[in-house]
mmCIF file of C-alpha atoms and ligand atoms in Angstrom:
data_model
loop_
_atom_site.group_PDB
_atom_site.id
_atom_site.type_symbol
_atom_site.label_atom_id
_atom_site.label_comp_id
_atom_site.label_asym_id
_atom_site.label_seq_id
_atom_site.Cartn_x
_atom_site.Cartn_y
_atom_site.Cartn_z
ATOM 1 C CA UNK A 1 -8.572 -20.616 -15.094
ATOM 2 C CA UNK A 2 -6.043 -23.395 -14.677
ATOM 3 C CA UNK A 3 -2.554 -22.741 -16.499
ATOM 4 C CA UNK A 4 -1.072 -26.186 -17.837
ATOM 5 C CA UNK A 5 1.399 -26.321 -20.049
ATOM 6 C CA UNK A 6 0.974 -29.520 -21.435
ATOM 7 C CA UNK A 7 -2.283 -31.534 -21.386
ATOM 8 C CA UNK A 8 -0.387 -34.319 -19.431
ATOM 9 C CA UNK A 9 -1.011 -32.797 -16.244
ATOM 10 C CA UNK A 10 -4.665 -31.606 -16.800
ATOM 11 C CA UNK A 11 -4.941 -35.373 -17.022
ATOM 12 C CA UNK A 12 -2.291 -36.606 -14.219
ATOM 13 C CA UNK A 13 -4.311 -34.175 -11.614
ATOM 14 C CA UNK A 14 -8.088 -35.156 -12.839
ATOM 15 C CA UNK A 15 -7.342 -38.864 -12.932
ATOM 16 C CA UNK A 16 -5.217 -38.961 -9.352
ATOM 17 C CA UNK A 17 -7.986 -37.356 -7.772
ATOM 18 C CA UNK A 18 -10.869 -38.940 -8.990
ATOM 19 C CA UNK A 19 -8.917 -42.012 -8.788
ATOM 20 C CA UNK A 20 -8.412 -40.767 -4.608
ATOM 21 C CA UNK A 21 -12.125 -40.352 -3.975
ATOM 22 C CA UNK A 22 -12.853 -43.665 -5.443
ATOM 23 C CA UNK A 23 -10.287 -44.944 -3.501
ATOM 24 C CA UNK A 24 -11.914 -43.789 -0.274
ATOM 25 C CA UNK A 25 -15.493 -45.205 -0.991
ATOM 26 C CA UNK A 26 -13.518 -48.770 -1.578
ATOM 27 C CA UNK A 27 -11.705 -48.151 1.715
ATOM 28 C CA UNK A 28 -15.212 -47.463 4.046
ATOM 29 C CA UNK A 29 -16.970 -49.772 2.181
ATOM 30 C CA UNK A 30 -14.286 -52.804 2.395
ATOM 31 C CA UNK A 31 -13.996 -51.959 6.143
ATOM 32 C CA UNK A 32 -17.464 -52.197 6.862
ATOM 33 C CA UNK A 33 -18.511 -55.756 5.052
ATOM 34 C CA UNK A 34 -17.836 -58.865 6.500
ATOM 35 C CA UNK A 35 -19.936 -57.985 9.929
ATOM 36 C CA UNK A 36 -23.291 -60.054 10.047
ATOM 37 C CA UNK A 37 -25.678 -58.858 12.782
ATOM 38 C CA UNK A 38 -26.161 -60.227 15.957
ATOM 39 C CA UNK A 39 -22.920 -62.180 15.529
ATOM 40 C CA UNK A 40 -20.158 -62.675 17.726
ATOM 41 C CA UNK A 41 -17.486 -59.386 17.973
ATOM 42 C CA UNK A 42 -13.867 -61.195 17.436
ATOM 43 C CA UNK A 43 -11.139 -60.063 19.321
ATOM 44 C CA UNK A 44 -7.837 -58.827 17.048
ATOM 45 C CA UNK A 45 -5.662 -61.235 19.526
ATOM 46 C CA UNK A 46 -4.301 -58.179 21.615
ATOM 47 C CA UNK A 47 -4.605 -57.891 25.760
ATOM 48 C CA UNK A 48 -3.551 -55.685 28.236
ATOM 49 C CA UNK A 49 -2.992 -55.401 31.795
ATOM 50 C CA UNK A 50 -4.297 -59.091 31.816
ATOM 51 C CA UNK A 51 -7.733 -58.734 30.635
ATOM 52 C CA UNK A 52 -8.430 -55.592 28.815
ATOM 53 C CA UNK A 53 -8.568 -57.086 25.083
ATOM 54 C CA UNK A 54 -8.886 -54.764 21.651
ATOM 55 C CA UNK A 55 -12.610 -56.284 19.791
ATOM 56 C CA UNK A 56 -12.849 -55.704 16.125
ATOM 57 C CA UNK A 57 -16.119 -54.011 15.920
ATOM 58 C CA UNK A 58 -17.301 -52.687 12.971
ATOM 59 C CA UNK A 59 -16.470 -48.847 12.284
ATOM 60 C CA UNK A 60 -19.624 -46.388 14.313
ATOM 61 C CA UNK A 61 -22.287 -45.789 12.051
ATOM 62 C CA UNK A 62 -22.377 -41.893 12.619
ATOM 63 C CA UNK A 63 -18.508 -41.674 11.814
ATOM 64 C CA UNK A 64 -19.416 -43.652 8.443
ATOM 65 C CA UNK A 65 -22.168 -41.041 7.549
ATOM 66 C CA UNK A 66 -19.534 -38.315 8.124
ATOM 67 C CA UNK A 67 -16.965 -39.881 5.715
ATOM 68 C CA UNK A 68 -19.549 -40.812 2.758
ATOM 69 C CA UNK A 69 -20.912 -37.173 2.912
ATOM 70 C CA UNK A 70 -17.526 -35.458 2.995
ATOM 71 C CA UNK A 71 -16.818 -37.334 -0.254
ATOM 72 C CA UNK A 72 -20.458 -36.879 -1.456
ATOM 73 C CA UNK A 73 -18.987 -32.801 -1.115
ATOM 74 C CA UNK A 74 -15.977 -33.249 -2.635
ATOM 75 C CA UNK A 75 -17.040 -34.518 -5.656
ATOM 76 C CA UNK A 76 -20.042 -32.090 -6.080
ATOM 77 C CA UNK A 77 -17.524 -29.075 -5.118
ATOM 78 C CA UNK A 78 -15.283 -30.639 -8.556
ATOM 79 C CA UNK A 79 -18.393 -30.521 -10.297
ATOM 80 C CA UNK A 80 -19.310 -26.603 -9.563
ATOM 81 C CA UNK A 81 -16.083 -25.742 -8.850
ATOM 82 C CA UNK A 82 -12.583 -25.445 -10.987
ATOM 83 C CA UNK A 83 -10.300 -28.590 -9.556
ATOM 84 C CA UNK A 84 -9.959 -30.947 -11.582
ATOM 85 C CA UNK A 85 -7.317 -29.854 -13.787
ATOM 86 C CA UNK A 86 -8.101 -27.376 -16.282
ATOM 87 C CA UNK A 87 -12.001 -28.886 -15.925
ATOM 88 C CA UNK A 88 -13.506 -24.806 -14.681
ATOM 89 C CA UNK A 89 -16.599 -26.205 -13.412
ATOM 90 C CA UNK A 90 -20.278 -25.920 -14.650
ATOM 91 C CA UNK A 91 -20.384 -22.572 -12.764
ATOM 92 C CA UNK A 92 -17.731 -21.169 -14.580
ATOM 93 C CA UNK A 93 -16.493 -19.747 -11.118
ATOM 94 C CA UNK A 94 -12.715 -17.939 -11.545
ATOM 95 C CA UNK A 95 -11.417 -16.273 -8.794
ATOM 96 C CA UNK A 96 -10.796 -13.149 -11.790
ATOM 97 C CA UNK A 97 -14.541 -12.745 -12.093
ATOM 98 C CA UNK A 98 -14.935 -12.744 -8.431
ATOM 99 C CA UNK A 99 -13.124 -10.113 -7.861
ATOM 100 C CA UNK A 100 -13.518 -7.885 -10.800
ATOM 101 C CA UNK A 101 -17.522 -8.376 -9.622
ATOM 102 C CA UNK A 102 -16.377 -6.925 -6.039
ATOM 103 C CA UNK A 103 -14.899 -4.296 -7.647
ATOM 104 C CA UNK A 104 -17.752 -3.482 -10.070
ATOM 105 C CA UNK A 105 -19.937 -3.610 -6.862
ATOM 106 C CA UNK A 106 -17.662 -1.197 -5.140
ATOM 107 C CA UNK A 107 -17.626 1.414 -7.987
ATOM 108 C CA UNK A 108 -21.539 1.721 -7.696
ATOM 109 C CA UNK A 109 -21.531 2.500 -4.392
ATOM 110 C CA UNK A 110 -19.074 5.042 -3.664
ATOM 111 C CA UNK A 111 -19.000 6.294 -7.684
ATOM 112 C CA UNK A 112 -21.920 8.255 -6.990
ATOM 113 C CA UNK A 113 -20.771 9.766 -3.717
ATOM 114 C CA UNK A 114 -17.509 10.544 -4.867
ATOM 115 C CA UNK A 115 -19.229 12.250 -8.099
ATOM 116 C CA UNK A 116 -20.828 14.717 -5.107
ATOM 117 C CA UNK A 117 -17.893 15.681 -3.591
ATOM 118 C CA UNK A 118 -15.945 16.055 -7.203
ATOM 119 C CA UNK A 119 -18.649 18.878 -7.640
ATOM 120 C CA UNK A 120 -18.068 20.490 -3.738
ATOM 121 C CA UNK A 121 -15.499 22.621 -3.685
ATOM 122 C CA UNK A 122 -12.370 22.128 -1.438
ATOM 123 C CA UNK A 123 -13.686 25.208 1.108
ATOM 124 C CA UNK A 124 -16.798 23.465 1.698
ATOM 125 C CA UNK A 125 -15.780 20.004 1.570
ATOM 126 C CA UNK A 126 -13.049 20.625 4.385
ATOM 127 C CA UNK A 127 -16.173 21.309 6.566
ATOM 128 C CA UNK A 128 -17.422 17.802 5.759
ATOM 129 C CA UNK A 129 -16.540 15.406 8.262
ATOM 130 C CA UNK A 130 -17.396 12.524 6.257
ATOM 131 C CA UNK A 131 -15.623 13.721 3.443
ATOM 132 C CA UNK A 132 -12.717 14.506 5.339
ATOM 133 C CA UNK A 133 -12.902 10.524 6.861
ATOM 134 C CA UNK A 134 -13.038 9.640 3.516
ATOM 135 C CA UNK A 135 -10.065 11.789 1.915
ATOM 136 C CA UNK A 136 -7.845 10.621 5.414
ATOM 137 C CA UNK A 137 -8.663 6.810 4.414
ATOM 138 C CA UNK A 138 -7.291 7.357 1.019
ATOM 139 C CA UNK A 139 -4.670 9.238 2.416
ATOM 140 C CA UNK A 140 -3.227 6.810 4.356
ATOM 141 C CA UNK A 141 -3.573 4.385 1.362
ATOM 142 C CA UNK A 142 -1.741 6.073 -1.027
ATOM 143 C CA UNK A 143 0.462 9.131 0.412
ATOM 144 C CA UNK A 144 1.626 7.433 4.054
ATOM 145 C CA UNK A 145 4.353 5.607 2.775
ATOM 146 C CA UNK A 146 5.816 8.483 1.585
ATOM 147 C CA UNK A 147 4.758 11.143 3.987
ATOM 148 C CA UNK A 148 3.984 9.092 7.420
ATOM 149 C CA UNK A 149 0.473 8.191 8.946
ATOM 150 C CA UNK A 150 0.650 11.137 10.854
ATOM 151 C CA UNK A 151 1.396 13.707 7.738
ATOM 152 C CA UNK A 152 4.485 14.537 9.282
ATOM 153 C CA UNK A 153 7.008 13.653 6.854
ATOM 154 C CA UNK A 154 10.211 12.355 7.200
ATOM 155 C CA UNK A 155 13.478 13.711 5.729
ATOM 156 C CA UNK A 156 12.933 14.330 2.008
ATOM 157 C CA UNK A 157 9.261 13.988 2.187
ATOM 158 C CA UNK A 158 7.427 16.907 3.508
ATOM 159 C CA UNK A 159 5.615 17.615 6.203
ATOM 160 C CA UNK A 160 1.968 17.888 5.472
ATOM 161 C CA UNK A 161 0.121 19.598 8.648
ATOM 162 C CA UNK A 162 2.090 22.578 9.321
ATOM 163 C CA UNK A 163 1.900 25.668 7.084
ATOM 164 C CA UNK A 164 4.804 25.553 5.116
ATOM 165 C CA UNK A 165 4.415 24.740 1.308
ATOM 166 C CA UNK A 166 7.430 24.661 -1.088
ATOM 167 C CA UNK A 167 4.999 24.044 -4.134
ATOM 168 C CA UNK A 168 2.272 26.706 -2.484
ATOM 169 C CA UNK A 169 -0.442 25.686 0.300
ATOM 170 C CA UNK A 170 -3.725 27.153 -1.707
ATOM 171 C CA UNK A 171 -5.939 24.563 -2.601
ATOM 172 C CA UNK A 172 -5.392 24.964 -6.627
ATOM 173 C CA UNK A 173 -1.661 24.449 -5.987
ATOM 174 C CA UNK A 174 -2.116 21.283 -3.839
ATOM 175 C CA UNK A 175 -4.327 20.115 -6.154
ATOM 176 C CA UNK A 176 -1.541 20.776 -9.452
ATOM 177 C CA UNK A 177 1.126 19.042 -7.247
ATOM 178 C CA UNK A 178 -1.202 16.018 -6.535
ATOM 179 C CA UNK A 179 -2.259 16.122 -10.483
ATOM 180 C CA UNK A 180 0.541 16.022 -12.203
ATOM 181 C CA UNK A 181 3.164 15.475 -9.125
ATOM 182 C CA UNK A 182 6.549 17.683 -8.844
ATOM 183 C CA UNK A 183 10.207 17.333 -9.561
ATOM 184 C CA UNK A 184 12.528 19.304 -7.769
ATOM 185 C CA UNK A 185 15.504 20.286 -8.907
ATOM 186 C CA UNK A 186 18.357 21.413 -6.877
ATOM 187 C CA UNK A 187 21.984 21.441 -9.031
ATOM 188 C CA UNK A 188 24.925 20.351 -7.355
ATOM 189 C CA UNK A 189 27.036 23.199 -6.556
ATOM 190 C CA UNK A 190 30.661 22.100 -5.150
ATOM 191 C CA UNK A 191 32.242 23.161 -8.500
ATOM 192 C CA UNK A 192 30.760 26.506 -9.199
ATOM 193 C CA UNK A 193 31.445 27.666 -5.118
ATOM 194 C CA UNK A 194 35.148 26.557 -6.234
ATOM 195 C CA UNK A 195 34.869 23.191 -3.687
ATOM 196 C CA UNK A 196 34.610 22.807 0.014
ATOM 197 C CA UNK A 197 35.575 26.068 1.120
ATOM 198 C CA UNK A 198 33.236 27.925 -1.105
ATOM 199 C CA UNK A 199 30.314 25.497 0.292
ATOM 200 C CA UNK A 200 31.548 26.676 4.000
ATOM 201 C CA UNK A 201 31.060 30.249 3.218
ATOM 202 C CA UNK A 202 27.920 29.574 1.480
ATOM 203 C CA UNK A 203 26.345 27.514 4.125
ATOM 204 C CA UNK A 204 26.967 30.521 6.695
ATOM 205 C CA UNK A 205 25.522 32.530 4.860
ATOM 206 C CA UNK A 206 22.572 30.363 4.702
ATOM 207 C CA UNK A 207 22.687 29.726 8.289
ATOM 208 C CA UNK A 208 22.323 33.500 8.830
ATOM 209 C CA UNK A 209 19.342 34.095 6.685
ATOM 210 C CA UNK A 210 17.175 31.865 9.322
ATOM 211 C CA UNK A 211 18.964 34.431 12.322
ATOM 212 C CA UNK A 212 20.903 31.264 13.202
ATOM 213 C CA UNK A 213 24.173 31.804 14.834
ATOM 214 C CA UNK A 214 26.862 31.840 12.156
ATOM 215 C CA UNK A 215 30.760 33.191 11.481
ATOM 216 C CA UNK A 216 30.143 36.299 10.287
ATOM 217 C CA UNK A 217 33.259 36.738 8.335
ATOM 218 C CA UNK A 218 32.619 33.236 6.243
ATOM 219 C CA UNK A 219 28.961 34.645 6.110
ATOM 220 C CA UNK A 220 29.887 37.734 4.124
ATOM 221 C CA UNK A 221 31.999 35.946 1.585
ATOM 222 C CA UNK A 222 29.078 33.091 1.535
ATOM 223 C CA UNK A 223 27.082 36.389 0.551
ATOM 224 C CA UNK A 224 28.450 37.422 -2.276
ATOM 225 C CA UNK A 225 28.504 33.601 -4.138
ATOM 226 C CA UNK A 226 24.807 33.287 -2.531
ATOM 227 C CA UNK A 227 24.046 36.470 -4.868
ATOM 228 C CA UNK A 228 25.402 35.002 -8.138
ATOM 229 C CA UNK A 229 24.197 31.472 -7.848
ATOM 230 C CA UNK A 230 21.200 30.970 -5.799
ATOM 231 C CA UNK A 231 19.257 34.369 -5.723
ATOM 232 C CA UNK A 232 17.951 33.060 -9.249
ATOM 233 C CA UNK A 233 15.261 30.357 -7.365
ATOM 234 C CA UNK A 234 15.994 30.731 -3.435
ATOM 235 C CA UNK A 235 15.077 34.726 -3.839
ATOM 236 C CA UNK A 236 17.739 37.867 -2.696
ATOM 237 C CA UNK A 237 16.054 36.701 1.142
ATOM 238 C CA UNK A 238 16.185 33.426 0.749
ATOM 239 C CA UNK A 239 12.159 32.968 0.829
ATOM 240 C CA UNK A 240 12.513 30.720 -2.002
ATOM 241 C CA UNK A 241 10.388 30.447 -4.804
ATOM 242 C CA UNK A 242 6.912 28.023 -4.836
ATOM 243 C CA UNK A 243 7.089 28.070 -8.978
ATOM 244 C CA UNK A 244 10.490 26.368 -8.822
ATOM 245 C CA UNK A 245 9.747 24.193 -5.751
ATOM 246 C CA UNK A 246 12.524 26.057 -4.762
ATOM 247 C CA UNK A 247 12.158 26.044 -0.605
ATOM 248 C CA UNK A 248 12.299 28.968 1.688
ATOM 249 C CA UNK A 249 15.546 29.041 3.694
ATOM 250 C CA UNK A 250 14.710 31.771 6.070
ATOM 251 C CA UNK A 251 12.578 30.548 8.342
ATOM 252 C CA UNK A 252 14.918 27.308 9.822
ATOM 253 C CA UNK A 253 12.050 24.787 8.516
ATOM 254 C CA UNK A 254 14.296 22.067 6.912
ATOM 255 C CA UNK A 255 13.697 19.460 3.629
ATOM 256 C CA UNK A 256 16.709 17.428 4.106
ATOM 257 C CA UNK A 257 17.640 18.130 7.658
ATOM 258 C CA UNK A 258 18.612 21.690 8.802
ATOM 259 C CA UNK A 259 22.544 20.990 10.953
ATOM 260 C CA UNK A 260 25.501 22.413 8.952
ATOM 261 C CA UNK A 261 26.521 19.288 7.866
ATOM 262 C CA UNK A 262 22.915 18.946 6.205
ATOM 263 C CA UNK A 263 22.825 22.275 4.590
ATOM 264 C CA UNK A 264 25.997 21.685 3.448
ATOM 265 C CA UNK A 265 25.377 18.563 2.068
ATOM 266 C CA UNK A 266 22.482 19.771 0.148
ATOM 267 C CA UNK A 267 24.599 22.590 -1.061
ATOM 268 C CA UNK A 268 27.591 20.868 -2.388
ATOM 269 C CA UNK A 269 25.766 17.879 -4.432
ATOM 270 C CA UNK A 270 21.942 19.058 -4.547
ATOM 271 C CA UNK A 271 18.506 17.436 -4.439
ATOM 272 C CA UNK A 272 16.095 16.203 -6.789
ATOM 273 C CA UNK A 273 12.923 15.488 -4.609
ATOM 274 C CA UNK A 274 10.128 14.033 -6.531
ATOM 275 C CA UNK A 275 6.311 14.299 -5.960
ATOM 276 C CA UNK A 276 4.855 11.238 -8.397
ATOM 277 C CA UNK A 277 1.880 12.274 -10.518
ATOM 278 C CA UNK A 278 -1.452 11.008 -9.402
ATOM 279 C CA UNK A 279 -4.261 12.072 -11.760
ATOM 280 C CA UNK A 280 -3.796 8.630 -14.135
ATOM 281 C CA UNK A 281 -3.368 6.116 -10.546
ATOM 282 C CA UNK A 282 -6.636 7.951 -8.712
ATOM 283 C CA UNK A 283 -8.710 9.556 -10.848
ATOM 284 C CA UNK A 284 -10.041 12.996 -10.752
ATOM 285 C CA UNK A 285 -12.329 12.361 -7.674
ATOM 286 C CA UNK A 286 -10.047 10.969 -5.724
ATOM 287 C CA UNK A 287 -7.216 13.785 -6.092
ATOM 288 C CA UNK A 288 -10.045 16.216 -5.781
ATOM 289 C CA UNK A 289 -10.649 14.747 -2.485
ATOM 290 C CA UNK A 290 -7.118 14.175 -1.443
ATOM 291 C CA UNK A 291 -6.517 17.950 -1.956
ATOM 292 C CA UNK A 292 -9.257 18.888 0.310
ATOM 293 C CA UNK A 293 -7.604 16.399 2.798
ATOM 294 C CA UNK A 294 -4.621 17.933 2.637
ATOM 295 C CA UNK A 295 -5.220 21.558 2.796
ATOM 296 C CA UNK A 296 -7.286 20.779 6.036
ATOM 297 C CA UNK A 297 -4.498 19.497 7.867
ATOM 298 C CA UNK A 298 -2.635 22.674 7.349
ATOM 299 C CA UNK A 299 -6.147 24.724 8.883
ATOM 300 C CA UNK A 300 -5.886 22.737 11.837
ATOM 301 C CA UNK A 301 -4.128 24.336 14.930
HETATM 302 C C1 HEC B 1 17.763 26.222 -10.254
HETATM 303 C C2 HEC B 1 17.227 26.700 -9.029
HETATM 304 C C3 HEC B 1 18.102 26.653 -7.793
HETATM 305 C C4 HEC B 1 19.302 27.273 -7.591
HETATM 306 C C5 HEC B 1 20.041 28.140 -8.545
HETATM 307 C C6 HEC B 1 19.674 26.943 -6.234
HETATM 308 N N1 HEC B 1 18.742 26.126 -5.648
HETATM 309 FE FE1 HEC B 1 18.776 25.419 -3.759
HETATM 310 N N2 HEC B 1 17.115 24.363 -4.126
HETATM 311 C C7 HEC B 1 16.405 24.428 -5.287
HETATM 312 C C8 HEC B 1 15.315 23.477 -5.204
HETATM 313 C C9 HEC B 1 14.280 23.213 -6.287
HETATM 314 C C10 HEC B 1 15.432 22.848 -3.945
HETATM 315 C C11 HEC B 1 14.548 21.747 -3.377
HETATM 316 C C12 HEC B 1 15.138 20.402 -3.753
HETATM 317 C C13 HEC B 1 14.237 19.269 -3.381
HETATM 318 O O1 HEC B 1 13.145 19.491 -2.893
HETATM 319 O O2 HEC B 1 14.668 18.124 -3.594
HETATM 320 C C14 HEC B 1 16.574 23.449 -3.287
HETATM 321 C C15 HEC B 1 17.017 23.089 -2.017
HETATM 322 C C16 HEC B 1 18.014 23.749 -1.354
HETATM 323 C C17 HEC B 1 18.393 23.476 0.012
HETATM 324 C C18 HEC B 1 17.764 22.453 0.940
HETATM 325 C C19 HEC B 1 16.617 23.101 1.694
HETATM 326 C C20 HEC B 1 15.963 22.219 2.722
HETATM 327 O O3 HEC B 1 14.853 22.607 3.149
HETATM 328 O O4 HEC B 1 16.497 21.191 3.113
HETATM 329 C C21 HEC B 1 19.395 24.347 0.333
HETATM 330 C C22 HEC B 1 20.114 24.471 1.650
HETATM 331 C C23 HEC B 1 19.654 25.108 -0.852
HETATM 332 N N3 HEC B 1 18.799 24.729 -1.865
HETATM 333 C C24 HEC B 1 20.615 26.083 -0.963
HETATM 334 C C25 HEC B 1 21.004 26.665 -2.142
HETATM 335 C C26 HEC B 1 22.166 27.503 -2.307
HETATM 336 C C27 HEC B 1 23.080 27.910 -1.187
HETATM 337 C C28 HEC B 1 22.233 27.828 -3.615
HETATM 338 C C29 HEC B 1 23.305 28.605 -4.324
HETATM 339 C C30 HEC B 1 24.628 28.091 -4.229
HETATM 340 C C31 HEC B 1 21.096 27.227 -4.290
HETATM 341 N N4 HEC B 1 20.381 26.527 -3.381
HETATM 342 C C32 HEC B 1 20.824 27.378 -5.626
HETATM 343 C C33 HEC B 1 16.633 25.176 -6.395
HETATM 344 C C34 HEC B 1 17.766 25.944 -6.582
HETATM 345 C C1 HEC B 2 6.968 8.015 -3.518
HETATM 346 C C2 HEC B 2 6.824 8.918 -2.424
HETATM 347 C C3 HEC B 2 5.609 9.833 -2.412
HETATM 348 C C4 HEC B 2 4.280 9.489 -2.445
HETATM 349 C C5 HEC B 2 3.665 8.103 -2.596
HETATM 350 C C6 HEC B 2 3.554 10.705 -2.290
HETATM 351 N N1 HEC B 2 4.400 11.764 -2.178
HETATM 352 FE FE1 HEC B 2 3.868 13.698 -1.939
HETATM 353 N N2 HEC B 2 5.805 14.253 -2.104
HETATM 354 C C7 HEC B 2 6.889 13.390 -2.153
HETATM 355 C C8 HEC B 2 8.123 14.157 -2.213
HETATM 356 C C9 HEC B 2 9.523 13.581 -2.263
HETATM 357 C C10 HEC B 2 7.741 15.505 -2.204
HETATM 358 C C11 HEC B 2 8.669 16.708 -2.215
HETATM 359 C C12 HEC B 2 9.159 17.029 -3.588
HETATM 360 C C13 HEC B 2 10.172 18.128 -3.458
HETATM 361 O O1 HEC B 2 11.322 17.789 -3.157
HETATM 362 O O2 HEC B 2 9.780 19.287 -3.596
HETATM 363 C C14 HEC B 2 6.282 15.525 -2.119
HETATM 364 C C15 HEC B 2 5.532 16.698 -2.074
HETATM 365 C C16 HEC B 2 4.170 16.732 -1.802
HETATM 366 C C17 HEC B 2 3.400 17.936 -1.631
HETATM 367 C C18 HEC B 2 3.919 19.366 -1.714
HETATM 368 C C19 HEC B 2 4.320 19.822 -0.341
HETATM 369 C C20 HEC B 2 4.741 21.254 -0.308
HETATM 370 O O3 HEC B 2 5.279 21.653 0.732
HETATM 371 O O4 HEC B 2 4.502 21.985 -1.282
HETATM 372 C C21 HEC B 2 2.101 17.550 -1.358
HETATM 373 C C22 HEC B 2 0.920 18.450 -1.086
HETATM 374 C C23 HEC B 2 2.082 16.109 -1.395
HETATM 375 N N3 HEC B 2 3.344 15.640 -1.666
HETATM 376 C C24 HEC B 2 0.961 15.342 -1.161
HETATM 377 C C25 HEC B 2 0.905 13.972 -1.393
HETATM 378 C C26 HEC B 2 -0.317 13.203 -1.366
HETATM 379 C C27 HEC B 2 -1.691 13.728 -1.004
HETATM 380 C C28 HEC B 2 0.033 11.923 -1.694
HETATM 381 C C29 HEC B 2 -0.894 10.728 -1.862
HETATM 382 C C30 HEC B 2 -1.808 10.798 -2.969
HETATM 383 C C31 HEC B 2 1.466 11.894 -1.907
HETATM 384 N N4 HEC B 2 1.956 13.152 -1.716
HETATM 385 C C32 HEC B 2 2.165 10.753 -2.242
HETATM 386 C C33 HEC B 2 6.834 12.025 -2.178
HETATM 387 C C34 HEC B 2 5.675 11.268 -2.249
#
């Protein structure tokens, strides 16, 4: 539907183009009168190269025919069609309705298909490969920005294919992370370690826990701190804790980057990685999907 704000243009648009069309038929038909058959072709006056002279013959039939049906078009496509002003056409056509039909048409197609695999559960549907074609198209629709085309990840976003979960890797806690999404919440510890040297110590220690090489005396101090303040969610090992999104730090795969100056960073002012809901933007078959999607990348070899 055409939005004017004032019924002065409705009327400026309609009028200048039906005014146009007319126009045009005056145009064709005032350049085609004044020839009588049979008579004489006049010359406009101009020569070149001595005798090659420009005639004034009437415009070519055929070309004429094309004109007067292009306009013959035009004003039956106004008719059907919204286009002259806020005039919508006798077909009511809006590009709204067009779409919301496509959509409509789209629902009853794949609706009932993705009503089968809501009921499959994720062990079988992994061993669907059209399910699986399905679930990677709507990954890469809604998850790649985030986590890469190839499931990868990138720094803050996880990677999806290998077999390390911070939120859990079985399929009823991919499928809670996809529902209702995750926050993570990592508090900034600078202050409490009593500043930079405290985050030193600390980050040894951390380094250590993953068999990394590490200054053994900074280590043991980093120890003691690292039971006070982080045993809590990162575990007395440092396997971390999939309830708290809390990750493991033992086995050197990194969030937010794994080099000193990473850990450190993540140490002294914290993270707070965030997983957005899905359940209300895809719908129950969709995430049901999805999860099966992603808990076969991390069965692949
Ligand atoms: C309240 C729970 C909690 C406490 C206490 C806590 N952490 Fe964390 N930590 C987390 C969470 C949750 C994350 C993940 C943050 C994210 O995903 O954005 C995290 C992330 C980290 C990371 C980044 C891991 C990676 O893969 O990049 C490091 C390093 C870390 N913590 C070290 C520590 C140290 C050292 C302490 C103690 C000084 C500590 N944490 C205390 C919850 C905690
Ligand atoms: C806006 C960015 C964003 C989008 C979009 C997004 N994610 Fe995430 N996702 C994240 C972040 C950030 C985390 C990590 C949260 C944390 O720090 O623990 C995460 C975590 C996850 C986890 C948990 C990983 C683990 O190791 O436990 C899964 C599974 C996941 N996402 C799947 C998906 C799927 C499937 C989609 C598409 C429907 C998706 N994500 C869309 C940002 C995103």
């Amino acid at each position: 539907m055409a939005d004017f704000n004032s019924d002065f243009w409705h009327w400026y648009i309609a009028v200048a183009t039906v005014i146009s069309i007319l126009a045009c038929v005056w145009l064709l038909r005032w350049m085609t009168s004044g020839f009588e058959k049979g008579e004489e072709v006049e010359s406009t006056g101009h020569v070149w190269d001595g005798d090659l002279s420009e005639l004034n013959n009437p415009l070519p039939r055929w070309w004429l025919g094309l004109f007067y049906i292009t306009l013959a078009f035009g004003g039956f496509y106004l008719l059907l069609y919204p286009g002259l002003g806020k005039f919508s056409g006798i077909l009511n056509w809006t590009s709204v309705g067009a779409y919301e039909e496509e959509v409509a048409q789209m629902e009853a197609e794949v609706g009932p298909l993705f009503a089968r695999y809501q009921q499959t559960e994720v062990l079988d549907l992994i061993k669907d490969r059209d399910a699986l074609k399905v679930g990677e198209r709507l990954y890469l629709n809604y998850c790649s920005t985030c986590h890469g085309s190839d499931a990868r990840g990138a720094r803050g976003y996880p990677n999806l294919r290998d077999r390390d979960w911070i939120w859990g890797g079985d399929p009823q806690s991919i499928k809670a992370t996809l529902t209702n999404g995750r926050i993570a919440a990592m508090p900034t510890w600078e202050a409490a370690l009593g500043g930079e040297q405290g985050v030193d110590e600390v980050t040894q220690y951390v380094l250590s826990l993953s068999g990394r090489a590490s200054i053994e005396q900074l280590a043991a101090k980093g120890k003691a701190k690292y039971d006070i303040f982080c045993v809590a969610c990162h575990g007395p090992e440092g396997k971390g804790n999939p309830a708290l999104g809390a990750p493991n730090l033992s086995d050197d795969i990194w969030l937010y980057g794994g080099s000193i100056t990473r850990i450190a960073e993540s140490i002294a002012r914290g993270r707070a990685g965030q997983m957005p809901a899905q359940l209300e933007r895809l719908g129950e078959a969709k995430v049901h999907l999805l999860t099966a999607y992603v808990y076969s990348l991390s069965q692949q070899k």
